[in-house]
CSV table of C-alpha atoms in Angstrom, one decimal:
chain,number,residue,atom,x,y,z
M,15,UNK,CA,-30.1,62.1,123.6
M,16,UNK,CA,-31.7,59.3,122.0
M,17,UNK,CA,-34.9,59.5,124.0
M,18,UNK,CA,-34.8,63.2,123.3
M,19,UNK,CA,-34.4,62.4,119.4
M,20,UNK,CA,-37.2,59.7,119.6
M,21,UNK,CA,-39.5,62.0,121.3
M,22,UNK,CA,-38.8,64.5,118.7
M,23,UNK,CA,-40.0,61.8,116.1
M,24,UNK,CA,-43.1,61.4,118.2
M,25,UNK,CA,-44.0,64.9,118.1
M,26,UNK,CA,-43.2,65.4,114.1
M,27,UNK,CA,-45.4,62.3,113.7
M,28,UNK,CA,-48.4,63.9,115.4
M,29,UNK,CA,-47.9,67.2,113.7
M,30,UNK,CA,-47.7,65.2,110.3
M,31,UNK,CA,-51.2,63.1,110.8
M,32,UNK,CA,-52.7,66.3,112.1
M,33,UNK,CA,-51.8,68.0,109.1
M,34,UNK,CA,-52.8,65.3,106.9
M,35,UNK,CA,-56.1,65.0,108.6
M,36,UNK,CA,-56.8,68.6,108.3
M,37,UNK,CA,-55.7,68.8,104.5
M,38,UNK,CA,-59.4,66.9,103.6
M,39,UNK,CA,-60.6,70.0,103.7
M,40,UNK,CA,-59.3,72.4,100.8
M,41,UNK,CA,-58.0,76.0,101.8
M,42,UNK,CA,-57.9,75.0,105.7
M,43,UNK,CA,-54.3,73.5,105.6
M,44,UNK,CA,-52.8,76.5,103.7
M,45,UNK,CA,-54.8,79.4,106.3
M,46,UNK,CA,-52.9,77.5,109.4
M,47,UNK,CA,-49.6,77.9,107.8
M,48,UNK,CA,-50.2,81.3,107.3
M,49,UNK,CA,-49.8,81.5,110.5
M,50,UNK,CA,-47.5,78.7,111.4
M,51,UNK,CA,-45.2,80.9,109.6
M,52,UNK,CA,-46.0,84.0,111.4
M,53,UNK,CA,-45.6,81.9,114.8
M,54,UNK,CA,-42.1,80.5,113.4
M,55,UNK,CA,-40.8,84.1,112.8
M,56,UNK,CA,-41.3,84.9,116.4
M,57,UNK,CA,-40.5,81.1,117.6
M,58,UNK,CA,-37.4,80.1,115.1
M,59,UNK,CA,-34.7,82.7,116.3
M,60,UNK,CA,-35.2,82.0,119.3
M,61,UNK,CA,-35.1,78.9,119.6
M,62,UNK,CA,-31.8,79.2,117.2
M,63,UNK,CA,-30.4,81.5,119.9
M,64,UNK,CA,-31.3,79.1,122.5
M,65,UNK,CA,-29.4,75.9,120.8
M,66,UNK,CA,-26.4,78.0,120.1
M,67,UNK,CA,-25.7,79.1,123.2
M,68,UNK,CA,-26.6,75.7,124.5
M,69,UNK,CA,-23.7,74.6,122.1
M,70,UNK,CA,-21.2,77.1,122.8
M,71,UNK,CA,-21.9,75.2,126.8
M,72,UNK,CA,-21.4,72.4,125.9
M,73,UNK,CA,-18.3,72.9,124.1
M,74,UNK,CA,-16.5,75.1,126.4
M,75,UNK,CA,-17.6,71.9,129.1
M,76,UNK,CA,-15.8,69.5,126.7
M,77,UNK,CA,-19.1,67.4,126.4
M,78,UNK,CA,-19.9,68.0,123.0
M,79,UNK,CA,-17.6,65.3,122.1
M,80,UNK,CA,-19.8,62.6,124.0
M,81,UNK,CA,-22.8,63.5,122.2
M,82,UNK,CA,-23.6,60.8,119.5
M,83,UNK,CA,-26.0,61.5,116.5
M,84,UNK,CA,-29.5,59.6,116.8
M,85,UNK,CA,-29.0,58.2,112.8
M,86,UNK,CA,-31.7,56.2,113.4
M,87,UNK,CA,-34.4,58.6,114.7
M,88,UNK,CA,-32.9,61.4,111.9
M,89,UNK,CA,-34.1,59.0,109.2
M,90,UNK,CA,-37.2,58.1,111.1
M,91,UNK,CA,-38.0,61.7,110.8
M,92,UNK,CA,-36.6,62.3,107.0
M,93,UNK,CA,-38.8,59.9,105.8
M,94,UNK,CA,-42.2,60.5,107.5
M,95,UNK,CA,-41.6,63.9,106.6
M,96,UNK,CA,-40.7,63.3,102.7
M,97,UNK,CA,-43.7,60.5,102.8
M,98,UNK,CA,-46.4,63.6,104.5
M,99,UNK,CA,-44.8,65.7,101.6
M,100,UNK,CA,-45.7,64.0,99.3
M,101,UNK,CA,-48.8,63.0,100.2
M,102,UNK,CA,-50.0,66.4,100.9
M,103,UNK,CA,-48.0,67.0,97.1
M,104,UNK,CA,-50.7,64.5,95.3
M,105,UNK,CA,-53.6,65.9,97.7
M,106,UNK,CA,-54.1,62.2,98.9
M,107,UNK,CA,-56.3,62.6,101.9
M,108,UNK,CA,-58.2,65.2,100.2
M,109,UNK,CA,-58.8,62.5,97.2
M,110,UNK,CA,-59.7,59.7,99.9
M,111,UNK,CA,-62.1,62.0,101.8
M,112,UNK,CA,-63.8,63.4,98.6
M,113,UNK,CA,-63.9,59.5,97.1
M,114,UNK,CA,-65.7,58.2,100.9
M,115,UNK,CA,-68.1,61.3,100.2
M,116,UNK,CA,-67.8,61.7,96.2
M,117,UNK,CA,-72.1,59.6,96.1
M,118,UNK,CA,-73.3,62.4,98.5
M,119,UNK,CA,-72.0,65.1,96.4
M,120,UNK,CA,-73.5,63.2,93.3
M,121,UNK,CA,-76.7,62.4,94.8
M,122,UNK,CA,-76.5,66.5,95.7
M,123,UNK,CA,-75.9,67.8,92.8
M,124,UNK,CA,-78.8,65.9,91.0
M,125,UNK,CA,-81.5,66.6,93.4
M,126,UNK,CA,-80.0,70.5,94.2
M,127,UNK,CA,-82.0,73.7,93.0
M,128,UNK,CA,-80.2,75.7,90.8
M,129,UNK,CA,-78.2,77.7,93.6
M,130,UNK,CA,-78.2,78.9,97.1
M,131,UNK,CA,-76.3,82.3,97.4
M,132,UNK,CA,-77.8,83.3,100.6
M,133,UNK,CA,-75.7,79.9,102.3
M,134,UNK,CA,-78.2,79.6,104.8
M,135,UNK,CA,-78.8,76.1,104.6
M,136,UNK,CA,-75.4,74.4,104.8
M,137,UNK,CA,-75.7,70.6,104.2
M,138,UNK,CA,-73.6,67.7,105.5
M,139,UNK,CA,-72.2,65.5,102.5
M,140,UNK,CA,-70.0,62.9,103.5
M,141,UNK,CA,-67.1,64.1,105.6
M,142,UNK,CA,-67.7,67.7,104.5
M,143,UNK,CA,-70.0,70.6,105.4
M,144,UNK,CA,-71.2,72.6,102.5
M,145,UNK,CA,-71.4,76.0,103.4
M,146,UNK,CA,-73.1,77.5,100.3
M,147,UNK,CA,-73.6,75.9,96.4
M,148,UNK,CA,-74.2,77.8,93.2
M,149,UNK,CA,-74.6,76.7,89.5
M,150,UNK,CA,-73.1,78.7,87.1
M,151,UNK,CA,-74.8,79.4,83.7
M,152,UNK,CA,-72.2,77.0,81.7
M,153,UNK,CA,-73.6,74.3,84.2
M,154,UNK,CA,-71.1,73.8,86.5
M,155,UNK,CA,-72.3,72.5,90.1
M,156,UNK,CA,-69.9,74.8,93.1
M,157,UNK,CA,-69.8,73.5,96.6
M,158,UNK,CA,-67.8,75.9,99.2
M,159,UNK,CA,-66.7,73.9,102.3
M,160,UNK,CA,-64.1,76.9,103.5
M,161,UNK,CA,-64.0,80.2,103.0
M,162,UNK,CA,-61.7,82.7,104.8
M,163,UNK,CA,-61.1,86.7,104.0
M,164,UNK,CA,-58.0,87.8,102.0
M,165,UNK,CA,-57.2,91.8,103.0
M,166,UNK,CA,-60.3,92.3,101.1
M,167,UNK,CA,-61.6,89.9,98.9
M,168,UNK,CA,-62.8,87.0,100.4
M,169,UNK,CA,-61.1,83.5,99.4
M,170,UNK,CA,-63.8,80.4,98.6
M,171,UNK,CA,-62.6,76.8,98.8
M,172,UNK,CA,-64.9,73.8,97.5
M,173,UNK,CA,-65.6,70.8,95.1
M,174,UNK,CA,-67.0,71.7,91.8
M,175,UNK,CA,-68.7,69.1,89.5
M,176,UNK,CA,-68.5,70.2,85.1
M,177,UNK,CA,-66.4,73.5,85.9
M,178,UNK,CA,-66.7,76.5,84.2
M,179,UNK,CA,-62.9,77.1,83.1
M,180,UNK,CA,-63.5,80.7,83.5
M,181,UNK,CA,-64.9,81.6,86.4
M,182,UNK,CA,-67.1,80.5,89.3
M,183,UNK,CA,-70.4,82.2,91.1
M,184,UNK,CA,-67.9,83.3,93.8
M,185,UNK,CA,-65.4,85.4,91.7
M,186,UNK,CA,-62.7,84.2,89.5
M,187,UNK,CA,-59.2,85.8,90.6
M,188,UNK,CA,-57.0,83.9,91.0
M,189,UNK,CA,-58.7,80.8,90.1
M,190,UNK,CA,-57.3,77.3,90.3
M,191,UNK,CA,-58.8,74.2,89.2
M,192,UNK,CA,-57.5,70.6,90.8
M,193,UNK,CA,-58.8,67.3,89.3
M,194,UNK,CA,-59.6,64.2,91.5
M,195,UNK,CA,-61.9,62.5,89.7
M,196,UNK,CA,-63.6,61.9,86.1
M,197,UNK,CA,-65.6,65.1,86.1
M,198,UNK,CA,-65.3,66.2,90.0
M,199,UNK,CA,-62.9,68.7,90.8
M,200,UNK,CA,-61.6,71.0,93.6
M,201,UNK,CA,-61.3,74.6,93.4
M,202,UNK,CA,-59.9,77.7,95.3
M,203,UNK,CA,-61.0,81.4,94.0
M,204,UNK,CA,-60.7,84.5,95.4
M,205,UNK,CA,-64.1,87.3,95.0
M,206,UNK,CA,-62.1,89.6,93.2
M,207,UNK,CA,-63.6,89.9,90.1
């Protein structure tokens, strides 16, 4: 049991880095659970089914008795889990990532043309991959680094420096604004005007 339990812990901790790792990039993190939950509708019951019968065993064998609760590896798990939480909560990585890259973006946005709608030139700041920039008339510099369709509006994720509290070049449903530092922000908005 406790190997079982401590491989468990193993597994949770890999899943946990890999989604830590993959929350640098806004909007990426929140498209794979989309589907993680669409995958855990099918995978969940039965799985459930599987344990419950595999308790139901176990009992009518008498074992269930012997088996002894892996405290240890239970709290292992509670608290990576609570610690990725929150961490993913305060977009840490995302803050670390953007503050590795952040003199990229700044040397970017200085030497940038006024904006590049056709996004066929993508450019490689720091640890991200700018897919397309624009400059709205208020000023504000936008940099998507994900984009992924919605039904039919098409959702844009990116950094934004001096933002435009009303809207962006890409749309401004649904618009959310995220501070990381002094005038740099991230953004998410959908095309849906």
């Amino acid at each position: 049991m406790r190997t079982a339990a401590s491989i468990g812990v193993a597994l949770l901790a890999i899943c946990c880095a890999a989604a830590l790792g993959v929350s640098i990039y806004p909007g990426v993190l929140n498209q794979g659970l989309f589907f993680g939950v669409l995958l855990a509708l099918v995978v969940v019951p039965v799985v459930g089914l599987g344990a419950v019968v595999c308790l139901i065993v176990l009992a009518r064998r008498g074992k269930l008795k012997q088996i002894r609760v892996p405290w240890r590896q239970a709290a292992a798990a509670a608290a990576i889990l609570c610690l990725t939480c929150a961490l993913l909560k305060f977009y840490v990585p995302r803050r670390i990532a953007f503050a590795a890259s952040r003199s990229a973006f700044e040397q970017f946005v200085a030497e940038a043309p006024e904006s590049d709608p056709t996004g066929s030139s993508a450019h490689r700041l720091g640890v991200y991959r700018v897919i397309e920039h624009a400059e709205d008339p208020a000023g504000g510099q936008y940099l998507v680094v994900y984009r992924h369709p919605d039904m039919v509006d098409c959702v844009s994720y990116g950094f934004v420096y001096r933002p435009n509290r009303a809207g962006t070049p890409f749309g401004r449903a649904h618009y959310e604004l995220h501070p990381l530092a002094e005038d740099w922000y991230w953004f998410r908005v959908s095309d849906d005007w």
